[in-house]
Short mmCIF file of C-alpha atoms in Angstrom, two decimals:
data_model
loop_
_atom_site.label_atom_id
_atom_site.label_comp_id
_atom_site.label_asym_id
_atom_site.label_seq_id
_atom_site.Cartn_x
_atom_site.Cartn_y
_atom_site.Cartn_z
CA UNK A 1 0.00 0.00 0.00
CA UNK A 2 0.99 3.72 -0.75
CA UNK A 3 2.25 5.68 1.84
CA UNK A 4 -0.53 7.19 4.14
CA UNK A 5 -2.20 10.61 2.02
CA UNK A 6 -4.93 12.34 3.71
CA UNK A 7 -6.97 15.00 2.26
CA UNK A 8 -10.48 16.85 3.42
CA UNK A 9 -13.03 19.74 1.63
CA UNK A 10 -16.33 20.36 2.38
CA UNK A 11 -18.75 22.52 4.43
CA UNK A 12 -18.90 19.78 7.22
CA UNK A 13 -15.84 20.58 8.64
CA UNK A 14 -17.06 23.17 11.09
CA UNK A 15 -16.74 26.31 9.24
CA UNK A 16 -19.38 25.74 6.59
CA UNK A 17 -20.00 28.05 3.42
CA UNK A 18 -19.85 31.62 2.24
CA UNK A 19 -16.62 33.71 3.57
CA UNK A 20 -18.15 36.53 5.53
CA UNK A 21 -19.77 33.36 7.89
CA UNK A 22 -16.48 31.95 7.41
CA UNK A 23 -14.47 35.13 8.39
CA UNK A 24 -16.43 35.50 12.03
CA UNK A 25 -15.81 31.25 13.05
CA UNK A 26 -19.45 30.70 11.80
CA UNK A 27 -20.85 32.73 14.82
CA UNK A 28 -23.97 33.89 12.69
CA UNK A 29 -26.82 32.14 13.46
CA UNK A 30 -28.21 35.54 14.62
CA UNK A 31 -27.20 37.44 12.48
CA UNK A 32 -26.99 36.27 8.75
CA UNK A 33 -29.54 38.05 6.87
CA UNK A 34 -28.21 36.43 2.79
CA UNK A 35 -28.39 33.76 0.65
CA UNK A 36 -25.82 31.69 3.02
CA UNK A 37 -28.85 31.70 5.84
CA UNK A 38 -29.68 28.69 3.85
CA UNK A 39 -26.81 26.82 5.47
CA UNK A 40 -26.51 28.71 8.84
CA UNK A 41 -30.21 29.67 9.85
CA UNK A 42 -33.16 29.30 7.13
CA UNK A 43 -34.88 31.94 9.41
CA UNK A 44 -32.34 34.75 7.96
CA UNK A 45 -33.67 34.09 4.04
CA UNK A 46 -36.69 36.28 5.49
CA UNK A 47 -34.71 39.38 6.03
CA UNK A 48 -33.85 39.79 1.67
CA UNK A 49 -34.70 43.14 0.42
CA UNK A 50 -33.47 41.81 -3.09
CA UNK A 51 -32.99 38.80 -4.93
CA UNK A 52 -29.40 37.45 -4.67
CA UNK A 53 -27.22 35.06 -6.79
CA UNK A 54 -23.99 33.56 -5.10
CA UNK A 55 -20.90 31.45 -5.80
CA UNK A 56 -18.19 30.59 -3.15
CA UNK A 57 -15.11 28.46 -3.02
CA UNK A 58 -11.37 27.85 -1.80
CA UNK A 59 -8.88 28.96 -3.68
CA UNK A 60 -6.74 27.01 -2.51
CA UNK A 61 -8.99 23.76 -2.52
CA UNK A 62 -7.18 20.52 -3.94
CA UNK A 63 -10.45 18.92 -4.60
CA UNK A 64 -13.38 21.53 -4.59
CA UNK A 65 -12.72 24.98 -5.86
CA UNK A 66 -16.72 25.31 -5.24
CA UNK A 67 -18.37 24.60 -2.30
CA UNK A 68 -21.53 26.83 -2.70
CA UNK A 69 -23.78 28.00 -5.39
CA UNK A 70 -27.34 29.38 -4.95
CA UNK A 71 -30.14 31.74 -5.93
CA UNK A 72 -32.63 33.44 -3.50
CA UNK A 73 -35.99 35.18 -4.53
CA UNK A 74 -37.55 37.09 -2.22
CA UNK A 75 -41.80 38.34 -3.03
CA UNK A 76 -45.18 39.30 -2.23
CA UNK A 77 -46.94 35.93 -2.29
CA UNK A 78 -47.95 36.31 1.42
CA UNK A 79 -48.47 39.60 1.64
CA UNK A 80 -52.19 39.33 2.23
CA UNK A 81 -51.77 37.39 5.80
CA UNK A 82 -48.96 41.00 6.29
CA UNK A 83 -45.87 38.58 6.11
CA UNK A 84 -42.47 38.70 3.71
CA UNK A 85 -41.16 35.89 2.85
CA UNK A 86 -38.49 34.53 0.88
CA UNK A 87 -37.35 31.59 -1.12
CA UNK A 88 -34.11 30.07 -1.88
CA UNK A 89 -32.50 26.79 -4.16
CA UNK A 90 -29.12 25.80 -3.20
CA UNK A 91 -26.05 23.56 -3.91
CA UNK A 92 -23.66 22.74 -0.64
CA UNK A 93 -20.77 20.28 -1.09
CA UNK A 94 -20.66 18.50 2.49
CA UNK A 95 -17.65 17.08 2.45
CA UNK A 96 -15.29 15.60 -0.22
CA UNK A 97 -12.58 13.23 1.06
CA UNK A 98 -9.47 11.39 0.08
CA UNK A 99 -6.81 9.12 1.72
CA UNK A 100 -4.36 6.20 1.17
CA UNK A 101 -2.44 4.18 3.58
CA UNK A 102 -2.77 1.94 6.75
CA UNK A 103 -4.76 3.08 9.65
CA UNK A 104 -5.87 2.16 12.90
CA UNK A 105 -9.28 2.43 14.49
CA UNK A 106 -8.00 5.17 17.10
CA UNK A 107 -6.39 7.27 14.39
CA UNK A 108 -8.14 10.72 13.70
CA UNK A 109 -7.86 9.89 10.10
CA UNK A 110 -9.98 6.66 10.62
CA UNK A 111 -12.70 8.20 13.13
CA UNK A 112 -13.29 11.07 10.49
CA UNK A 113 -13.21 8.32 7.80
CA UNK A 114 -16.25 6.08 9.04
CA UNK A 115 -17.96 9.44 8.39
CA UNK A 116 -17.98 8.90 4.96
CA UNK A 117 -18.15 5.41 4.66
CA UNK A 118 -20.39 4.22 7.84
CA UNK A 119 -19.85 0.50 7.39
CA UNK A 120 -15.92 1.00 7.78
CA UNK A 121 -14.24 -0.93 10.28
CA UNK A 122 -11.72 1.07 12.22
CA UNK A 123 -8.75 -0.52 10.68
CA UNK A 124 -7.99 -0.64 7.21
CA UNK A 125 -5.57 -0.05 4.27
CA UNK A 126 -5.92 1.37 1.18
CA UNK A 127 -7.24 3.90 -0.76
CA UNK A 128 -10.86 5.81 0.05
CA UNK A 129 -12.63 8.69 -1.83
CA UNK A 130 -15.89 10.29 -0.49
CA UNK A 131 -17.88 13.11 -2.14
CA UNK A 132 -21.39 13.95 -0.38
CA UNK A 133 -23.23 16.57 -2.09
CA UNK A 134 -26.71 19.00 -0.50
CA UNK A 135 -29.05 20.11 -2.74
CA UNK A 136 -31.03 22.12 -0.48
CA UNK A 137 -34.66 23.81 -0.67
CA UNK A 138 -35.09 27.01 1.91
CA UNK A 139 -38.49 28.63 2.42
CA UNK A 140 -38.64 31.86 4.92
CA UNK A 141 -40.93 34.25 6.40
CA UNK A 142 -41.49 37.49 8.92
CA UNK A 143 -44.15 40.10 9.72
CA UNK A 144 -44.31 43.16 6.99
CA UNK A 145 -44.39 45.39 9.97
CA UNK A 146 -42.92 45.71 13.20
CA UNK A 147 -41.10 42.63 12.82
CA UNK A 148 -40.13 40.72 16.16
CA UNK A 149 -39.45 37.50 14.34
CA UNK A 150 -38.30 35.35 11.64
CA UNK A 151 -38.85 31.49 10.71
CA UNK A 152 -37.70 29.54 8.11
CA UNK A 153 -37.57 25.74 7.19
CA UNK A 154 -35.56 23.48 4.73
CA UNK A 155 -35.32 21.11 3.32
CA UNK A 156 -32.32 18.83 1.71
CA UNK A 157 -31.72 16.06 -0.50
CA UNK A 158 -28.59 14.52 0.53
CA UNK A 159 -26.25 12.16 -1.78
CA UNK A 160 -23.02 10.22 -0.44
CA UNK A 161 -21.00 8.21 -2.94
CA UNK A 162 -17.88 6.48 -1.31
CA UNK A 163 -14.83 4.19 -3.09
CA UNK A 164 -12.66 1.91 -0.85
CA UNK A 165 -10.35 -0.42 -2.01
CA UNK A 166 -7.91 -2.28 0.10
CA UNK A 167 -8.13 -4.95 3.09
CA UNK A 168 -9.80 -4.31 6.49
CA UNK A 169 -9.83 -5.79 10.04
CA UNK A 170 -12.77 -7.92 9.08
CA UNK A 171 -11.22 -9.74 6.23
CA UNK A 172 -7.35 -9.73 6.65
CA UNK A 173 -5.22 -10.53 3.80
CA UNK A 174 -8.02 -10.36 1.31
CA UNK A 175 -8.17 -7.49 -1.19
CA UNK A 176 -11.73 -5.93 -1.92
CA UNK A 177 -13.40 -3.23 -3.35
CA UNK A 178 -16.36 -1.66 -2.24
CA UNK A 179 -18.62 1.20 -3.78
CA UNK A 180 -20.97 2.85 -1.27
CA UNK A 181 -24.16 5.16 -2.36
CA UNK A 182 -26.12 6.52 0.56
CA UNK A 183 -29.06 9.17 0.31
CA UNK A 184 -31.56 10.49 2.33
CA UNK A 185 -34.13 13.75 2.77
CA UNK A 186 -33.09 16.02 5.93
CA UNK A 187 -35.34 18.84 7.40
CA UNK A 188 -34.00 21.82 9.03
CA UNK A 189 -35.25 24.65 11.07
CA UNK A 190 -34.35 27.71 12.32
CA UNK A 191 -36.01 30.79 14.11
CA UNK A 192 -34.73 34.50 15.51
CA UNK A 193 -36.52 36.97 17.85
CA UNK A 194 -35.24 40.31 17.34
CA UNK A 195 -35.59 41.27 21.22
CA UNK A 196 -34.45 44.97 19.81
CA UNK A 197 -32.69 46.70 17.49
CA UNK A 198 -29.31 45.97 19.00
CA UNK A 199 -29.97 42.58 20.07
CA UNK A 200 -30.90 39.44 18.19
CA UNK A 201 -31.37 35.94 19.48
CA UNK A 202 -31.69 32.95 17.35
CA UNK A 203 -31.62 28.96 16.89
CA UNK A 204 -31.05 26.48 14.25
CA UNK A 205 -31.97 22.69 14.37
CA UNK A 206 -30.37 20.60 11.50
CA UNK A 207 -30.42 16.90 10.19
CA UNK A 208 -34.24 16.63 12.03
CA UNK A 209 -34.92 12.77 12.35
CA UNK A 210 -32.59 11.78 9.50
CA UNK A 211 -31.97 8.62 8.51
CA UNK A 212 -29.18 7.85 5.83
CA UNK A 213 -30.21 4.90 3.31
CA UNK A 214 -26.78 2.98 2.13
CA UNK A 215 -26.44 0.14 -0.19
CA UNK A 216 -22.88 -1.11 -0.22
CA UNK A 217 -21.14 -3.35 -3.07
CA UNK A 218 -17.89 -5.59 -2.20
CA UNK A 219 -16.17 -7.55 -4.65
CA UNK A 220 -13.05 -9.51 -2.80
CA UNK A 221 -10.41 -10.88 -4.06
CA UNK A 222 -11.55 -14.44 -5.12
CA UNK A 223 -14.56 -12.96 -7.38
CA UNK A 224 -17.01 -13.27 -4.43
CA UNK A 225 -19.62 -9.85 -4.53
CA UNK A 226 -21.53 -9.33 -1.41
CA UNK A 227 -24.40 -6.69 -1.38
CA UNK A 228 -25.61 -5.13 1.52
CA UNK A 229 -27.87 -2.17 2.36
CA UNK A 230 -28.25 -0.65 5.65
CA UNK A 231 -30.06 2.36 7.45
CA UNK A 232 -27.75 4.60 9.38
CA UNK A 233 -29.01 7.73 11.25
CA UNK A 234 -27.66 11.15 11.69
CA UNK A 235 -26.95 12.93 14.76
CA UNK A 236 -28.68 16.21 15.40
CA UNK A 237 -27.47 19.41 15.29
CA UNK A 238 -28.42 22.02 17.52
CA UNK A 239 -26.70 25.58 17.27
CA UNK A 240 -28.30 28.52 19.43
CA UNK A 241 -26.98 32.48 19.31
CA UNK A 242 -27.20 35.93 19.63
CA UNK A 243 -25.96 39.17 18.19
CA UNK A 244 -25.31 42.30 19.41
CA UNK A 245 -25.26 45.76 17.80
CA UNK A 246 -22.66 47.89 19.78
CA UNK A 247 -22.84 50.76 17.79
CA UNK A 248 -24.00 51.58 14.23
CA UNK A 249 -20.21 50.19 12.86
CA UNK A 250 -19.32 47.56 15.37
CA UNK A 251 -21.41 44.06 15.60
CA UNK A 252 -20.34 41.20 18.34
CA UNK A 253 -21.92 37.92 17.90
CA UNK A 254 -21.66 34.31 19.77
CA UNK A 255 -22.91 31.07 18.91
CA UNK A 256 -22.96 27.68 20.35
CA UNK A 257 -23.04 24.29 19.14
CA UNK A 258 -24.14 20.72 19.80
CA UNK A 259 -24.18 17.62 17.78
CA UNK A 260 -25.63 14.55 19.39
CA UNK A 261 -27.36 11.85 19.04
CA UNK A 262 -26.25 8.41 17.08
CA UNK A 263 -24.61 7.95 14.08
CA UNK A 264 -24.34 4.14 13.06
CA UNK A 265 -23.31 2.16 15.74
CA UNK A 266 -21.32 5.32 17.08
CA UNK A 267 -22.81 7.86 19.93
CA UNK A 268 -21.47 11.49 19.34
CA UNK A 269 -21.29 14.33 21.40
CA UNK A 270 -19.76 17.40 19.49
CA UNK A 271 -19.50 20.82 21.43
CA UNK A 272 -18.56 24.06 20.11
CA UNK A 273 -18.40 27.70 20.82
CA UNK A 274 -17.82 30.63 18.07
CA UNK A 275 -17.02 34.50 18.76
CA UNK A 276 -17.40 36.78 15.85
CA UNK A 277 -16.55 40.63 15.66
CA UNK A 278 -17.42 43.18 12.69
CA UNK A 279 -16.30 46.27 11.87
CA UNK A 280 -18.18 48.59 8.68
CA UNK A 281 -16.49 51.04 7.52
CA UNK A 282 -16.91 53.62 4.85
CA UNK A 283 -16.17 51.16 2.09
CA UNK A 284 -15.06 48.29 3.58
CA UNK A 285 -16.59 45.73 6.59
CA UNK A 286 -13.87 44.27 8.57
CA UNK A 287 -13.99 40.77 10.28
CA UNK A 288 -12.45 38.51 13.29
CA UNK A 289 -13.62 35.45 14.66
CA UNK A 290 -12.35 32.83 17.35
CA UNK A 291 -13.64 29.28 17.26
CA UNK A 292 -12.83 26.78 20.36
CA UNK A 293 -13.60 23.07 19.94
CA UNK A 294 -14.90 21.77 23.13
CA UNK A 295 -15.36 18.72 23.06
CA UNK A 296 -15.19 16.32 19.77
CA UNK A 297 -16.14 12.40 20.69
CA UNK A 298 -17.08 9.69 18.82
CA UNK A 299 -18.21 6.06 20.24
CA UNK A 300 -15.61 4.95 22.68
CA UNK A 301 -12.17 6.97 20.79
CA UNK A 302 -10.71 9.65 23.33
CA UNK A 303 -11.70 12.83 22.88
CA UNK A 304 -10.36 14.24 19.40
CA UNK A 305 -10.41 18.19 20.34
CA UNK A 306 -7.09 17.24 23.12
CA UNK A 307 -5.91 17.14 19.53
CA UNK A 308 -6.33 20.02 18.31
CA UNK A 309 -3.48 22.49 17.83
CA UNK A 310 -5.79 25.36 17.90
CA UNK A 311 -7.57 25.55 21.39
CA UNK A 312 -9.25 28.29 20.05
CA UNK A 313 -8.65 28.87 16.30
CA UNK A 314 -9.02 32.23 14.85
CA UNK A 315 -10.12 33.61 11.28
CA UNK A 316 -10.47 37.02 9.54
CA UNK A 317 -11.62 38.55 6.58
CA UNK A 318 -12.72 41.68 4.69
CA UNK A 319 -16.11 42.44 2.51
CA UNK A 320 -17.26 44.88 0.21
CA UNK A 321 -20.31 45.93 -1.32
CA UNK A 322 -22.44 48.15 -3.56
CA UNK A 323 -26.17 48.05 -5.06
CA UNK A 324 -25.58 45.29 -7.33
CA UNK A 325 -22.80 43.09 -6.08
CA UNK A 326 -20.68 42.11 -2.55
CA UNK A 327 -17.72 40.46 -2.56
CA UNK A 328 -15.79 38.59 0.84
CA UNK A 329 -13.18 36.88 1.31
CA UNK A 330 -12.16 34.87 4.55
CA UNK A 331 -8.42 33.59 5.63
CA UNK A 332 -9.14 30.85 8.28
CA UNK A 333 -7.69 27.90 10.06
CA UNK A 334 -8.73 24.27 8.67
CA UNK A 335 -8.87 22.69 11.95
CA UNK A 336 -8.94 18.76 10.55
CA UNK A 337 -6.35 19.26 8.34
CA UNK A 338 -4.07 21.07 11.08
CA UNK A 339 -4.93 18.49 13.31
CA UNK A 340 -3.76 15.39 11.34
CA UNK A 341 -0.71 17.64 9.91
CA UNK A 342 0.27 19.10 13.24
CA UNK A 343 0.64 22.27 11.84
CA UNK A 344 -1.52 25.09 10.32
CA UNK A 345 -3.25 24.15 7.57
CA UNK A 346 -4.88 27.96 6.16
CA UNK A 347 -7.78 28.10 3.77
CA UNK A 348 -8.62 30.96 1.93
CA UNK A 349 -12.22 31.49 0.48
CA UNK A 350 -13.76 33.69 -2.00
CA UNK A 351 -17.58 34.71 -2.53
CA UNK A 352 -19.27 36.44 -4.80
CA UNK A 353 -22.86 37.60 -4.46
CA UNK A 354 -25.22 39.03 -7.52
CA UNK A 355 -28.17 41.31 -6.18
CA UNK A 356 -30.63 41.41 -8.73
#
């Protein structure tokens, strides 16, 4: 077998899409009011006061220079019952992986691997590529008039394809190949109340009751092909906020975040906390944000935030904006990457956003 290669993309990594969510941790559950509240709170969609086109991606991605691509339409068609509302179609790449080599079932590599490939045992080795796509359907409304709220629901159709080929624990010394495709529907919701002008609270639930469908193919070495299929469920994820308008150019904003619940055969309990900070300028809006991982565990490994090299990782960025376009950009840590590389590991994202 090759020498171990490890390589990971995608949205679920923490950080999610669009670089001005990107640039403040992802501490915006509160506070994003664009097309990217598909992805961070489908409550925000209801805040449009145009339609809005939007592409965003890593420029220096090895595997997806796009991770986001979307159009939002915002109208009149509840105006009789005095609401706004807003509707949005979107395209999310969850998470695109690659690696080669042995591992064991304590690695990091191999927890994050049975991610993509839930039928995994913990030790194998060989070569595995994952690519799980969102195509994602976000509905949103508020009151016309002294607005104290915002809802929104979505709704996602979620595809996982997976490649493996090499031995595993279960069958040493025999070669196989498998080919994994896994789909199911998730349901999302989200909700703010805008307590006042300065200060918004908010929540978003995702991955509602999901349950993944996979059907797995193996051909081993001696020509046998086994087919399986399987049910796997997804763990919730709960992420609750607020933002806070210090003065008319400086925004604070805080999030926290729980995943829990069982995935496979595996119990998780994911904690995190994101700070954000925003400056607007004349011309420019400046951006800081500090993410700590608090706790990352998965079935019975230890728990995988000890290894972090960033006990609280930071990220910046810088927008700008007219009538008719806004363009961010974010410069943040990749905290999987830097973890299994023991070193930083930057990404830099662009996003562009049509207002039409």
């Amino acid at each position: 077998m090759a020498a171990q290669t490890f390589d990971v993309e995608g949205s679920d990594l923490l950080l999610g899409v669009g670089s001005k969510s990107k640039a403040l941790s992802g501490a915006v559950s509160a506070g994003v009011n664009d097309i990217y509240s598909v992805y961070w709170n489908p409550a925000g969609l209801a805040e449009l006061t145009e339609n809005q086109a939007s592409i965003s991606g890593q420029l220096n991605a090895k595997m997806i220079p796009v991770n986001f691509a979307g159009v939002a339409l915002t109208g009149e068609w509840l105006r009789f019952a005095g609401l706004k509302s807003s509707i949005a179609l979107s395209w999310i790449t969850r998470l695109h992986v690659k690696a080669t080599g042995a591992y064991t079932a304590n690695d990091l590599e191999s927890v994050f691997l049975r991610f993509a490939l839930p039928d995994l045992p913990g030790d194998f080795n060989g070569t595995i590529e994952s690519k799980t796509k969102d195509y994602r359907l976000t509905w949103a409304v508020m009151p016309e008039e002294d607005a104290d709220w915002s809802f929104g629901v979505a709704v996602s159709r979620i595809d996982c394809k997976t490649f493996f080929c090499g031995v595993t624990a279960d069958n040493p010394g025999q070669y196989k190949i498998s080919t994994t495709k896994a789909s199911t529907y998730a349901f999302h919701v989200g909700g703010k109340y805008f307590y006042s002008d300065d200060l918004t609270f908010a929540f978003n639930l995702n991955d509602i009751n999901t349950k993944l469908d996979v059907a797995i193919k193996t051909v081993y070495q001696n020509g046998t092909v086994q087919n399986k299929v399987l049910q796997t469920s997804f763990p919730r994820d709960l992420t609750i906020g607020t933002q806070w308008r210090y003065s008319p150019d400086m925004i604070f904003s805080f999030d926290y975040q729980m995943m829990f619940g069982n995935y496979g055969n595996y119990k998780m309990n994911m904690q995190i906390a994101r700070a954000g900070f925003e400056y607007i300028g004349d011309s420019l809006q400046y951006r800081f944000g500090l993410l700590a991982p608090l706790k990352i565990k998965m079935g019975n490994v230890s728990d995988l935030s000890k290894k972090a090299i960033f006990p609280v990782a930071p990220s910046l960025g810088i927008g700008w904006e007219n009538e008719s376009i806004a363009v961010d950009a974010a410069l943040y840590m990749q905290l999987l990457m830097s973890a299994q590389r023991n070193r930083p590991v930057p990404g830099l994202d662009i996003s562009l956003t049509s207002k039409f």
